[in-house]
XYZ file of N, CA and C in Angstrom:
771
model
N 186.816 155.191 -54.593
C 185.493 155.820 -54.486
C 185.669 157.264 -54.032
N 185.309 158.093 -54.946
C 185.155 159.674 -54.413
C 183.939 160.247 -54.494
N 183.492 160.722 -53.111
C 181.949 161.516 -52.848
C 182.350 162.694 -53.726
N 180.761 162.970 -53.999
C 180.791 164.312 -55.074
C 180.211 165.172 -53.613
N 181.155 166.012 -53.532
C 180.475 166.568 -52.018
C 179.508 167.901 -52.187
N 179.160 167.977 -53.631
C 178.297 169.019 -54.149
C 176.967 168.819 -53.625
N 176.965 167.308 -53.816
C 175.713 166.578 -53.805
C 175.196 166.775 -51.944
N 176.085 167.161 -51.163
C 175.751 167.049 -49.575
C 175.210 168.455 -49.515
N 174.109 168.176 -48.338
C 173.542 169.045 -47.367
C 174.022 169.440 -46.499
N 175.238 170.625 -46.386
C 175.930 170.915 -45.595
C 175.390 171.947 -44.574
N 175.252 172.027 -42.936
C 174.879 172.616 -42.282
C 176.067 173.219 -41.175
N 175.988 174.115 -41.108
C 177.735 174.534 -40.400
C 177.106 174.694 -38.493
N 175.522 174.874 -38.441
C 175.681 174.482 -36.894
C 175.822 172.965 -36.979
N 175.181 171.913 -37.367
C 175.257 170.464 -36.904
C 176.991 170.483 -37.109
N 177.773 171.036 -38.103
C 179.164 170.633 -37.596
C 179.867 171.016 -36.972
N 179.300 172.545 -35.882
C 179.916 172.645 -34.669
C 179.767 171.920 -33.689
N 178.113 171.403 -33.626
C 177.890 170.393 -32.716
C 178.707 169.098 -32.621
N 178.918 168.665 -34.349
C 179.391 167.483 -33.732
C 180.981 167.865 -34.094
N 181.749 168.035 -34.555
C 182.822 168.574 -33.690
C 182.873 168.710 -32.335
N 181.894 169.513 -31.900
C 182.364 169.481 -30.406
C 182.604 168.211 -29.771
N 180.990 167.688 -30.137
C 181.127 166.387 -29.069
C 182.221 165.246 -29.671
N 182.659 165.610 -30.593
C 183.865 164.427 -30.648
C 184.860 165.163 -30.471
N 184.999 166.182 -29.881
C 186.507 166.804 -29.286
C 186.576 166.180 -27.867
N 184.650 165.940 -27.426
C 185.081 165.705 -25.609
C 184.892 163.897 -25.915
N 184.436 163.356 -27.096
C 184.889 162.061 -26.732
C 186.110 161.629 -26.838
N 186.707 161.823 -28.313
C 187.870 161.473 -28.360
C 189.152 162.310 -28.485
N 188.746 163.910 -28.046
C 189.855 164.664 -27.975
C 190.175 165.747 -28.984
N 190.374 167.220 -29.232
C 190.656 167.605 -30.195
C 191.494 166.889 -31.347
N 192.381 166.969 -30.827
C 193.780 166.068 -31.579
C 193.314 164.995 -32.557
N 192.122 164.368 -32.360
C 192.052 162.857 -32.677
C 191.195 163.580 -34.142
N 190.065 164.307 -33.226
C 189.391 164.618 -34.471
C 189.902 165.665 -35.389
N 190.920 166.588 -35.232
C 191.710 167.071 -36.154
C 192.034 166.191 -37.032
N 193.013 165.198 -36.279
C 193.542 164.090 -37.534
C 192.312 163.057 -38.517
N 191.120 162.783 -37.774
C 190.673 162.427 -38.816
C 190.162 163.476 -40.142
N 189.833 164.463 -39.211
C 189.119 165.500 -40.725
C 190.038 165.587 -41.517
N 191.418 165.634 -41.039
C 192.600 165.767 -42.014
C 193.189 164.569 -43.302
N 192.356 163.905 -42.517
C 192.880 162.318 -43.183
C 191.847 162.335 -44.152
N 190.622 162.661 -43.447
C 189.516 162.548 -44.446
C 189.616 163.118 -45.876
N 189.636 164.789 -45.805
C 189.580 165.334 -46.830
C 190.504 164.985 -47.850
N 191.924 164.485 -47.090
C 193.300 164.002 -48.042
C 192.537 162.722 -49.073
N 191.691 162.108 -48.136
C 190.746 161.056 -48.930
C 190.396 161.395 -50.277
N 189.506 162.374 -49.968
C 189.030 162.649 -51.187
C 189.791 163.729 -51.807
N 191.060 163.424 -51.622
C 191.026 164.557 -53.215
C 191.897 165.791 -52.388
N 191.589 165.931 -51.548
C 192.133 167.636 -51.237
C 193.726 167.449 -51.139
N 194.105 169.055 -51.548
C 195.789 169.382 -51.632
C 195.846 169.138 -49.996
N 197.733 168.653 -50.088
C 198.151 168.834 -48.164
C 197.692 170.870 -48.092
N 197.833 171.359 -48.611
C 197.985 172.826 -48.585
C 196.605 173.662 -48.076
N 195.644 172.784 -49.180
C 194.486 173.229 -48.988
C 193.609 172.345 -47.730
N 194.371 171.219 -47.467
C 193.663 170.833 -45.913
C 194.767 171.554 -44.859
N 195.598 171.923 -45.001
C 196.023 172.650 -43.918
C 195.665 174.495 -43.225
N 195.113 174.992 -44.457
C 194.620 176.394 -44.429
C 192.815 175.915 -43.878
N 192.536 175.518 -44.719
C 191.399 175.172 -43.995
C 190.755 174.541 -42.566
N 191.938 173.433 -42.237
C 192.093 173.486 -40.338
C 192.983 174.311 -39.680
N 193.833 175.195 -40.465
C 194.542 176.059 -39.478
C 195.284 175.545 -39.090
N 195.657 174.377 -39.551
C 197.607 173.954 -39.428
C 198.162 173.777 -39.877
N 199.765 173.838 -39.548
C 201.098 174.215 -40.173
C 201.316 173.017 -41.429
N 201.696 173.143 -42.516
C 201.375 172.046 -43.568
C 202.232 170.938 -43.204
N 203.259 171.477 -42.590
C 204.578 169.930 -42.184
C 203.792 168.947 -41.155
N 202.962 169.291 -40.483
C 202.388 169.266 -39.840
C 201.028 167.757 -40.416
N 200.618 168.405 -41.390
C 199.772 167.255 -42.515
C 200.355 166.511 -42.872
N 201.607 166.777 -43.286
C 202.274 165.484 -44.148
C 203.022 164.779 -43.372
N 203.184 165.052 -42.228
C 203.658 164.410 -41.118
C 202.366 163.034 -40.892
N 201.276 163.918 -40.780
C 200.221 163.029 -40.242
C 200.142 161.820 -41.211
N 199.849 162.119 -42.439
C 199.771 161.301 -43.143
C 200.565 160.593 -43.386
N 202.366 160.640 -43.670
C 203.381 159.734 -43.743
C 202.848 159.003 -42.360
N 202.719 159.166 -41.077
C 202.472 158.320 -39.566
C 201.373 157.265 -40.032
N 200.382 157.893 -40.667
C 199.208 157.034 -40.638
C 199.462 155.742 -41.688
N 200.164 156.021 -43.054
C 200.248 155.135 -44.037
C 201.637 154.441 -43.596
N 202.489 154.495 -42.500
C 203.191 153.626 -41.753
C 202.696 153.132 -39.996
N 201.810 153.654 -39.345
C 201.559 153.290 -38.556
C 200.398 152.774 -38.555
N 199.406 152.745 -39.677
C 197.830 152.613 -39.017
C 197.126 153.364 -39.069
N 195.880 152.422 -37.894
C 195.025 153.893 -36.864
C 195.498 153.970 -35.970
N 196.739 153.674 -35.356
C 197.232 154.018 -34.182
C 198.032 155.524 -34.174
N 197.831 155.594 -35.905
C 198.519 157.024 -35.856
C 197.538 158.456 -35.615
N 196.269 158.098 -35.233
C 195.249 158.956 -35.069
C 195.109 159.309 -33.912
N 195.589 158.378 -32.956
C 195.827 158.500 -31.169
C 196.882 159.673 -30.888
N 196.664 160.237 -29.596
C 197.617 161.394 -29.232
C 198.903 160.387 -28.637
N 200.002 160.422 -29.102
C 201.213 160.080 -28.273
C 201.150 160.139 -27.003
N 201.365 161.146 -26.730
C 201.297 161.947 -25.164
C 200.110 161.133 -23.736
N 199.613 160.768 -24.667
C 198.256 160.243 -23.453
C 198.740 158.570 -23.255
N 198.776 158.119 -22.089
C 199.126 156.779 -21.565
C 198.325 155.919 -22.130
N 196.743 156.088 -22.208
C 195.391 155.059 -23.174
C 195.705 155.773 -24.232
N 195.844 154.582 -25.051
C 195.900 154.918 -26.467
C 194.516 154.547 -27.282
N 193.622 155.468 -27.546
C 192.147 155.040 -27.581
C 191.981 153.906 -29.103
N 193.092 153.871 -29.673
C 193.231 153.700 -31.357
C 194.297 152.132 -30.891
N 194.885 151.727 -30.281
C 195.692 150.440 -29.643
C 195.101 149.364 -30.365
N 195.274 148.451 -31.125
C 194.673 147.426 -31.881
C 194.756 146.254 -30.387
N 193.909 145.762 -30.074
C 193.661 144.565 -29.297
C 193.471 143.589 -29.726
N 194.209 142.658 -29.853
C 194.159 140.968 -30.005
C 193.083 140.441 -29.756
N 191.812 139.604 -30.612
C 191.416 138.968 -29.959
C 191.507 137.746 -29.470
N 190.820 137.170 -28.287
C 191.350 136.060 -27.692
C 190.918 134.732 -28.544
N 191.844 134.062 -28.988
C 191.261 132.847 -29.662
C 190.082 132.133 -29.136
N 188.694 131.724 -29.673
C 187.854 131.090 -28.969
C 188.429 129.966 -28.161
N 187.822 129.422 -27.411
C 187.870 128.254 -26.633
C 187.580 127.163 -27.506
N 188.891 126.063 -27.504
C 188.861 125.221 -28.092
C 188.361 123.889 -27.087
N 187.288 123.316 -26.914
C 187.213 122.157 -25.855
C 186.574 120.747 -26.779
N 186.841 119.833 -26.474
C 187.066 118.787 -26.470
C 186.479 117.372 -25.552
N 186.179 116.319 -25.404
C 185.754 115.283 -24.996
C 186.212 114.024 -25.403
N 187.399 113.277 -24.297
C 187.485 111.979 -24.805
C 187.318 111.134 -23.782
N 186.642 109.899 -24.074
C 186.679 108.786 -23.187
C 187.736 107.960 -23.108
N 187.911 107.443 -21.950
C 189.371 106.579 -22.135
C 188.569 105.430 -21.308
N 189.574 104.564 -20.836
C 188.852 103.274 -20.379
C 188.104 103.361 -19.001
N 188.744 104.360 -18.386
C 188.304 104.048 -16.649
C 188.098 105.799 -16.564
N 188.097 106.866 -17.427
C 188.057 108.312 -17.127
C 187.366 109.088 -18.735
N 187.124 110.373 -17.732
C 186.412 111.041 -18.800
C 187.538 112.437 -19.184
N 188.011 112.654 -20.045
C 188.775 113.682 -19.824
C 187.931 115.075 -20.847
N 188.038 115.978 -20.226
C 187.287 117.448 -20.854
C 188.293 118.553 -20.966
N 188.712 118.994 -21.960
C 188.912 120.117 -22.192
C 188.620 121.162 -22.853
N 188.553 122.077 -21.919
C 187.579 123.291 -22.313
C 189.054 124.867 -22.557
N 189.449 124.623 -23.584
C 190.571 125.849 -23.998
C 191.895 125.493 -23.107
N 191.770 124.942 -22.354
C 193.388 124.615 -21.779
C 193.791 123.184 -21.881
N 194.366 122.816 -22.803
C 194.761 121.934 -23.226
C 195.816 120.912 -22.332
N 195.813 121.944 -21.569
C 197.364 121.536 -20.621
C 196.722 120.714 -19.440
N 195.514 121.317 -18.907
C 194.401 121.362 -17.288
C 193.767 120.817 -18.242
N 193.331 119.519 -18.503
C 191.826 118.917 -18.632
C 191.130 118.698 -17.626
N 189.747 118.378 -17.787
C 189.241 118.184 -16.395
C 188.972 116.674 -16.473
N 190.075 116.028 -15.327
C 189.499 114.391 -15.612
C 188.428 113.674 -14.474
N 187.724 112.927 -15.177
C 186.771 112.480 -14.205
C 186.414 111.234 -14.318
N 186.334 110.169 -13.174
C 187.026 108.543 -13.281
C 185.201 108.330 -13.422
N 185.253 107.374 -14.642
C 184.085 106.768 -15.437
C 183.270 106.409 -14.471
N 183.419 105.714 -13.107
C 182.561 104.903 -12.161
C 182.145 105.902 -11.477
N 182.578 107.483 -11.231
C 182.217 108.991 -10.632
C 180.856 108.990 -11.704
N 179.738 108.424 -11.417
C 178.780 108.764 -12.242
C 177.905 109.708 -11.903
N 177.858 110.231 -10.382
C 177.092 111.278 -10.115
C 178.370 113.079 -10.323
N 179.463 112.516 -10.118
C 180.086 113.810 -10.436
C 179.983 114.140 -11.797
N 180.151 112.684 -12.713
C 180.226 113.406 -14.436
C 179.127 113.482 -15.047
N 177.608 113.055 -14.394
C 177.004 114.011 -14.857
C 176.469 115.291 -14.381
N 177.404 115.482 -12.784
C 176.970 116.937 -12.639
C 177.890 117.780 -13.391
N 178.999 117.581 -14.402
C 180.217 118.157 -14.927
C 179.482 118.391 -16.219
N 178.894 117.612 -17.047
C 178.594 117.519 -18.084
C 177.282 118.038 -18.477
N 176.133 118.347 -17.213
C 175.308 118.395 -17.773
C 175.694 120.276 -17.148
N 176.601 120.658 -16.323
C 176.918 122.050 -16.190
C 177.395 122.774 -17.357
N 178.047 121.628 -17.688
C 178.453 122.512 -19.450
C 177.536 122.923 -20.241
N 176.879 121.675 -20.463
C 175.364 121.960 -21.649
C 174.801 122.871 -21.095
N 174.608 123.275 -19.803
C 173.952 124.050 -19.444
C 174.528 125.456 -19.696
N 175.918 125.758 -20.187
C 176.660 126.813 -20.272
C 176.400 127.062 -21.757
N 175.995 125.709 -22.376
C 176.515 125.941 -23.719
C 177.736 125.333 -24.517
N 178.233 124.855 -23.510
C 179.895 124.406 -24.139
C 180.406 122.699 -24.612
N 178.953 122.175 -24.078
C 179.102 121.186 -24.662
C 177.316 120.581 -25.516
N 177.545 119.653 -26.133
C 176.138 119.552 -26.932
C 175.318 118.318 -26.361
N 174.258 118.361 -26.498
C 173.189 117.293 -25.733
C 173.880 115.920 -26.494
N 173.965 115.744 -27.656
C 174.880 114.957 -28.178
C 175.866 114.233 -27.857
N 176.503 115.156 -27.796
C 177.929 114.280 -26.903
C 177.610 114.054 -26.014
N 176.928 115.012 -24.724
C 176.497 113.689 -23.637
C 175.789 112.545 -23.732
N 174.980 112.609 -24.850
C 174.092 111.467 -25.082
C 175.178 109.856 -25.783
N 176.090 110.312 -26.144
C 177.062 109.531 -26.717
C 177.867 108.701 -25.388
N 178.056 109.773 -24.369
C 178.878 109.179 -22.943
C 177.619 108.557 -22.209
N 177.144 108.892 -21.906
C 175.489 108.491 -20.928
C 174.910 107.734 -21.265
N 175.085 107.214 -22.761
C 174.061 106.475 -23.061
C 172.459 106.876 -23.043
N 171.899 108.269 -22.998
C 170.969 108.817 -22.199
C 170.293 109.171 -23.986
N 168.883 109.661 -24.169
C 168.233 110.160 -25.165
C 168.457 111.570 -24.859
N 168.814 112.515 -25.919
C 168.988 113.844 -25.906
C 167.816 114.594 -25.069
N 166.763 114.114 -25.884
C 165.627 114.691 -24.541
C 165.237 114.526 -22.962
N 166.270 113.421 -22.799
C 166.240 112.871 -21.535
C 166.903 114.155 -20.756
N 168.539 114.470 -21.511
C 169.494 115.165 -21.186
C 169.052 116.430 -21.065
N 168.209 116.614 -21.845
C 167.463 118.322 -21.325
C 166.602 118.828 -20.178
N 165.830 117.499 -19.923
C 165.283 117.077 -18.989
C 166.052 117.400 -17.726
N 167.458 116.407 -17.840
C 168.113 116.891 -16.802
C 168.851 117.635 -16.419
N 169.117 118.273 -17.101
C 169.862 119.630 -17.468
C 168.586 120.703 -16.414
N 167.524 121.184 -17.102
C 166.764 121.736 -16.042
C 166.209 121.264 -15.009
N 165.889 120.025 -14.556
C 165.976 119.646 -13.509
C 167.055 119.475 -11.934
N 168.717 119.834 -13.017
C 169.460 120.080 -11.867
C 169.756 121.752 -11.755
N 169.059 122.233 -12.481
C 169.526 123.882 -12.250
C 167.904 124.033 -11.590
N 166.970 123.114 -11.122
C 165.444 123.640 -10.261
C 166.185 122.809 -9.026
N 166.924 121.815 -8.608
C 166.708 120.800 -7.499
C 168.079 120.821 -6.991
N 169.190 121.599 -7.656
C 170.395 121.258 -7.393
C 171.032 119.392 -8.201
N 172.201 118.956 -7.322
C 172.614 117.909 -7.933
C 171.810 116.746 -7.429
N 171.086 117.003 -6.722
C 169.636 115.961 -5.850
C 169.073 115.068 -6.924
N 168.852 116.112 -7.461
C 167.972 115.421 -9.101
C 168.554 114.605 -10.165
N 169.885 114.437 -10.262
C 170.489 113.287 -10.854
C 170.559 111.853 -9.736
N 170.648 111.907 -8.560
C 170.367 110.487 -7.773
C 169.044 109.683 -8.247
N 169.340 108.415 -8.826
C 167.978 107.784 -9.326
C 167.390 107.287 -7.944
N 166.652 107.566 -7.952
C 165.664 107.310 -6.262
C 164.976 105.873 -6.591
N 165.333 104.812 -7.727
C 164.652 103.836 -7.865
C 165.385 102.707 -6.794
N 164.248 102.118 -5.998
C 165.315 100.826 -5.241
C 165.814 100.051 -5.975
N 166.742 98.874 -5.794
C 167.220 98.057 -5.855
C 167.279 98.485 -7.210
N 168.238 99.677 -7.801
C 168.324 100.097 -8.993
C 170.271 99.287 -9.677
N 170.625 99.137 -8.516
C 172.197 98.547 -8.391
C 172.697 97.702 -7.226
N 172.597 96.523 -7.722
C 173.001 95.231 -6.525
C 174.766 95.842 -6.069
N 174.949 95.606 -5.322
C 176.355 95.512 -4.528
C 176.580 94.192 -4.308
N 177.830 93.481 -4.874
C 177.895 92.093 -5.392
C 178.750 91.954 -4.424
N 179.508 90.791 -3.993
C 180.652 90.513 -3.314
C 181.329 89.429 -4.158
N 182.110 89.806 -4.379
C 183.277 88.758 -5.130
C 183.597 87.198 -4.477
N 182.442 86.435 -4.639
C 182.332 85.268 -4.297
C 183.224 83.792 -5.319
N 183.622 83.488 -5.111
C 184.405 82.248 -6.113
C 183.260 82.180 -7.333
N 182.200 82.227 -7.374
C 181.381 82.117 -8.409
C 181.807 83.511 -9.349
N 181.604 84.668 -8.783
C 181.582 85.838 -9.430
C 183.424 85.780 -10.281
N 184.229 85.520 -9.506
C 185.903 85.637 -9.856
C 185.821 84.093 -10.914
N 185.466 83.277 -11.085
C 185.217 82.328 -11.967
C 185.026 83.201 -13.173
N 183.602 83.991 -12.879
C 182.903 84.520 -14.063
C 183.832 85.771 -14.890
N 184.411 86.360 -13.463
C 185.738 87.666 -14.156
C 187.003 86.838 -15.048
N 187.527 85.924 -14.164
C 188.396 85.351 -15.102
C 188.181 84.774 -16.645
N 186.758 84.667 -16.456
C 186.452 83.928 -17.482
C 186.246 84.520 -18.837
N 185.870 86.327 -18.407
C 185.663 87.711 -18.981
C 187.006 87.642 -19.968
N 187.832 87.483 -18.349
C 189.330 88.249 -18.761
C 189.867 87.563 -20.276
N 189.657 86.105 -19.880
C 189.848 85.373 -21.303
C 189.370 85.600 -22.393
N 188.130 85.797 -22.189
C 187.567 85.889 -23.511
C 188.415 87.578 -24.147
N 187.939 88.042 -23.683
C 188.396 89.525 -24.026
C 190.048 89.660 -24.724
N 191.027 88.930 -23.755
C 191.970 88.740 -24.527
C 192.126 88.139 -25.889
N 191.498 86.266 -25.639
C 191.596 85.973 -26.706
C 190.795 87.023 -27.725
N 189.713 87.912 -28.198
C 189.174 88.154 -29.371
C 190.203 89.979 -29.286
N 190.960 90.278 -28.343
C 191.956 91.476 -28.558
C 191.269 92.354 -28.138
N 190.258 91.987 -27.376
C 189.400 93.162 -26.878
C 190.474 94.143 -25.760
N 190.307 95.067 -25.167
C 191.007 96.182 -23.756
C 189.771 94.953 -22.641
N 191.292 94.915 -21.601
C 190.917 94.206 -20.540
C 190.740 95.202 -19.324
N 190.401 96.471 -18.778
C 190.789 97.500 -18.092
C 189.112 97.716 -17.602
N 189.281 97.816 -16.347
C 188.260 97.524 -15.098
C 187.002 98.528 -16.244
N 186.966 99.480 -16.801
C 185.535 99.564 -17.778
C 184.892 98.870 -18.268
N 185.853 98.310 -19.591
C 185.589 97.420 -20.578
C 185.348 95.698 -19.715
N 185.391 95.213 -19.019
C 185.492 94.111 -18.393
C 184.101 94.270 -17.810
N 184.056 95.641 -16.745
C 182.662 95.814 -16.382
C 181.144 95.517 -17.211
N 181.633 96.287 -18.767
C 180.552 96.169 -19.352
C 180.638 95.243 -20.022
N 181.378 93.897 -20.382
C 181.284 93.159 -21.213
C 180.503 91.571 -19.882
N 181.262 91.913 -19.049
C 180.089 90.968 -17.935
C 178.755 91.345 -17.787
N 178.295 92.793 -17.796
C 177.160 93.227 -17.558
C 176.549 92.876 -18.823
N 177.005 93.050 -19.955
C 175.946 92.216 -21.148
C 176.292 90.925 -21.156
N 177.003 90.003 -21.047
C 176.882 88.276 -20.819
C 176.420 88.002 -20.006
N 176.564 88.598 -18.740
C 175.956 87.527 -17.450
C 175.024 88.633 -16.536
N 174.939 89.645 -16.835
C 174.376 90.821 -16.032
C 174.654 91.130 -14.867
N 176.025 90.868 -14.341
C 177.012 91.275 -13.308
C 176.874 92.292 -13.295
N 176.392 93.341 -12.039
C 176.758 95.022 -12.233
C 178.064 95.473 -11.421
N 179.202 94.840 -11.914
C 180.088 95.305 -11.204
C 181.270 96.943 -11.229
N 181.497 97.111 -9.750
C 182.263 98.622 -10.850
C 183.692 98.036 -11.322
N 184.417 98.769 -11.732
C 185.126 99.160 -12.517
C 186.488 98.623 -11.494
N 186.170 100.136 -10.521
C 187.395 99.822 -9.419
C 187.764 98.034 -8.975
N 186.612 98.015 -8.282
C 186.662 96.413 -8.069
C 187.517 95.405 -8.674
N 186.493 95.782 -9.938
C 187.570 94.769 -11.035
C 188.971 94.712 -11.213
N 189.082 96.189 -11.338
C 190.721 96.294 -11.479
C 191.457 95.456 -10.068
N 191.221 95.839 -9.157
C 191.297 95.539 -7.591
C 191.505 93.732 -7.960
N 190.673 93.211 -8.044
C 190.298 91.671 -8.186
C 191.693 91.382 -9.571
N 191.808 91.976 -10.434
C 192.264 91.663 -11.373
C 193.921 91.463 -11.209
N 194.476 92.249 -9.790
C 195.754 92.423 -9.321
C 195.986 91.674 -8.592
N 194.631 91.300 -7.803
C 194.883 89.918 -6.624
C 195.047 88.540 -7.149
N 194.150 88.414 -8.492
C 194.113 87.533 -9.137
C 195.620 87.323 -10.188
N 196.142 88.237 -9.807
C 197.527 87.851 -11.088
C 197.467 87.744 -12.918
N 195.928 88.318 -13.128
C 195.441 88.207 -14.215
C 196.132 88.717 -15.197
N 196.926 90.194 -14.711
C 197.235 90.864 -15.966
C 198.588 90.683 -16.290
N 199.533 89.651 -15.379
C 201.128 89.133 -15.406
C 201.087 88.045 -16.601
N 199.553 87.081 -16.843
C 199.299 86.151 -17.394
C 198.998 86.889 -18.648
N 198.351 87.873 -19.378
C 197.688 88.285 -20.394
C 198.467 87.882 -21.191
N 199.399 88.355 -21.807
C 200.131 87.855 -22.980
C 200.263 86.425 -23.351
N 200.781 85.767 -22.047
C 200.466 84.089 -22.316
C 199.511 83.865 -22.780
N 198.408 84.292 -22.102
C 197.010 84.048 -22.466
C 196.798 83.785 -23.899
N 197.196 85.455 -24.341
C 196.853 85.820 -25.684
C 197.806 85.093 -26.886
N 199.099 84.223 -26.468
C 199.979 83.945 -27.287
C 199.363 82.343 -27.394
N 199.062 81.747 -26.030
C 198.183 80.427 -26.336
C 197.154 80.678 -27.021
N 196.100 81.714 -26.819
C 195.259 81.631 -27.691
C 195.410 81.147 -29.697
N 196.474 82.387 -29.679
C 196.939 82.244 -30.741
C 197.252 81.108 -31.666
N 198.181 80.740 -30.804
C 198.840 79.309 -31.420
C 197.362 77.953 -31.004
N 196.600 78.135 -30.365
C 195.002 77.479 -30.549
C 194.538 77.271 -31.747
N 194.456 78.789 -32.616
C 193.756 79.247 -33.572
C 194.826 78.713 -34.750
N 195.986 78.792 -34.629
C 197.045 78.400 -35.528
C 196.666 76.771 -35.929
N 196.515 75.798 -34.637
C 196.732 74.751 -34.767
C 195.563 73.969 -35.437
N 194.351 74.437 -35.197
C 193.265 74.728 -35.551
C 193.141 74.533 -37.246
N 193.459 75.737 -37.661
C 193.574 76.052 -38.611
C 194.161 75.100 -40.047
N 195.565 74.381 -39.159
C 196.283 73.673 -40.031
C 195.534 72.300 -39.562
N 194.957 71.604 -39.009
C 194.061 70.732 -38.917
C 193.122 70.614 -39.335
C-alpha cells in the first residue's frame, strides 16, 4: 500500500508541533528513526530521506538494516537503560480448574503446583472459598451449583449476601437443621451394612461416598470424618477385598445354578 501524499493537507506549523511533542515523549532519536523509516516506506531514496532529515546517509541504511533485523526494538535509543520499544511477554491467562475427590475439594487457580485443597465436610470454609471466587469472577455459578448441590440463583443470592454480612450469612440459622448421631451398635450395624453393599455393587467406600449413600437409604446424617474413624476401628477396610471376592463368587454361583 502506497499513500499518494499529493492527496494530504500538509501544514508545516501542526508538524512542528507535533514533532516537538514527540521529541519530549519519546525522544528526538526515536522520532528521527521513525520519520526515517516512514518515508523509506513509501517510496523515498536512502539519499533523499537523509538530506531531507539532515543525516549522514550511512547513517539511514544503518537504521534500516537494524530495524529489518531487529524489529521495533531497533527504534529505541541503545544508550538509555528503558528501552521504550522492549517487546513484553504476555502473561499466560490463569488457567484454574475444579475437582472433587472423595473427602476434598481441590481448586486451582493458575498454579498448578499450590491447589487450594479443602476437606468436603469443611462446608462453611468451601463455601466461603467458592462463593469468593464467583465473586471475583473466576469461577461460574455453575460449577458451584454442581458441588453444592445449590440452584444457581440460590448461589447469587449468596454470593451477595456474604459480601453485605460477611461469612455470618452462610451459617443456616435453621434448628435442628443437623442431628449429631453417636455411633450406637444400631448405627455401626447400619455402616457396616453400607460398607457391604457398596463393595459388593463396586461402588468407592471412602468416608464421602458412605456418608451419602446412608443419608439416602436410611437418612443417617453422618460426617465423613466419623465414618472413616469408625471404619478403622471396625477393621472394615482389611476385609474389603474378601468382601468383594465373596461377593463375586455369590454372583458366580448364582449364576451357574
Amino acid at each position: 500500500m502506497i499513500l499518494d501524499c499529493q492527496n494530504f493537507n500538509f501544514s508545516t506549523q501542526l508538524s512542528h508541533q507535533r514533532i516537538s511533542f514527540a521529541n519530549k515523549v519519546l525522544g528526538a532519536g526515536v522520532t528521527q528513526r521513525i520519520l526515517s523509516y516512514s518515508l523509506y516506506l513509501q517510496g523515498g531514496s536512502k539519499t533523499s530521506i537523509s538530506e531531507s532529515l539532515n543525516i549522514p546517509p550511512d547513517t539511514t541504511k544503518s537504521l534500516i538494516k537494524r530495524i529489518h533485523s531487529d524489529g521495533i526494538t531497533a527504534f529505541s535509543d541503545r544508550r538509555n537503560k528503558v528501552k521504550p520499544f522492549t517487546t513484553i511477554k504476555t502473561e499466560q491467562k490463569n488457567i484454574y480448574n475444579i475437582s472433587v475427590e472423595d473427602d476434598f475439594v481441590k481448586i486451582n487457580i493458575g498454579r498448578q503446583d499450590k491447589p487450594i485443597i479443602v476437606p468436603a465436610e469443611n462446608t462453611l470454609q468451601l463455601k466461603t472459598v467458592l462463593f469468593t471466587l464467583a465473586g471475583a469472577g473466576l469461577v461460574s455459578n455453575q460449577e458451584i451449583s454442581n458441588i453444592l448441590k445449590y440452584s444457581p440463583s440460590h448461589i447469587q443470592y449468596l454470593i451477595k449476601k456474604i459480601q453485605e454480612e460477611d461469612v455470618h450469612a452462610l451459617i443456616d440459622k435453621r434448628q435442628g437443621q443437623k442431628q449429631h448421631y453417636r455411633f450406637t451398635q444400631d448405627i455401626k450395624s447400619e455402616l457396616i451394612l453400607q460398607f457391604i453393599l457398596d463393595v459388593s455393587n463396586d461402588k468407592k467406600v471412602s468416608g464421602m461416598s458412605l456418608s451419602n449413600s446412608l443419608k439416602e437409604r436410611v437418612k443417617l446424617d453422618l460426617s465423613p470424618r466419623s465414618i472413616r474413624n469408625h471404619i478403622e476401628k471396625l477393621g472394615l477396610g482389611k476385609i474389603k477385598k474378601q468382601i468383594s471376592d465373596c461377593m463375586n463368587d455369590v454372583k458366580k454361583n448364582s449364576s451357574v445354578s
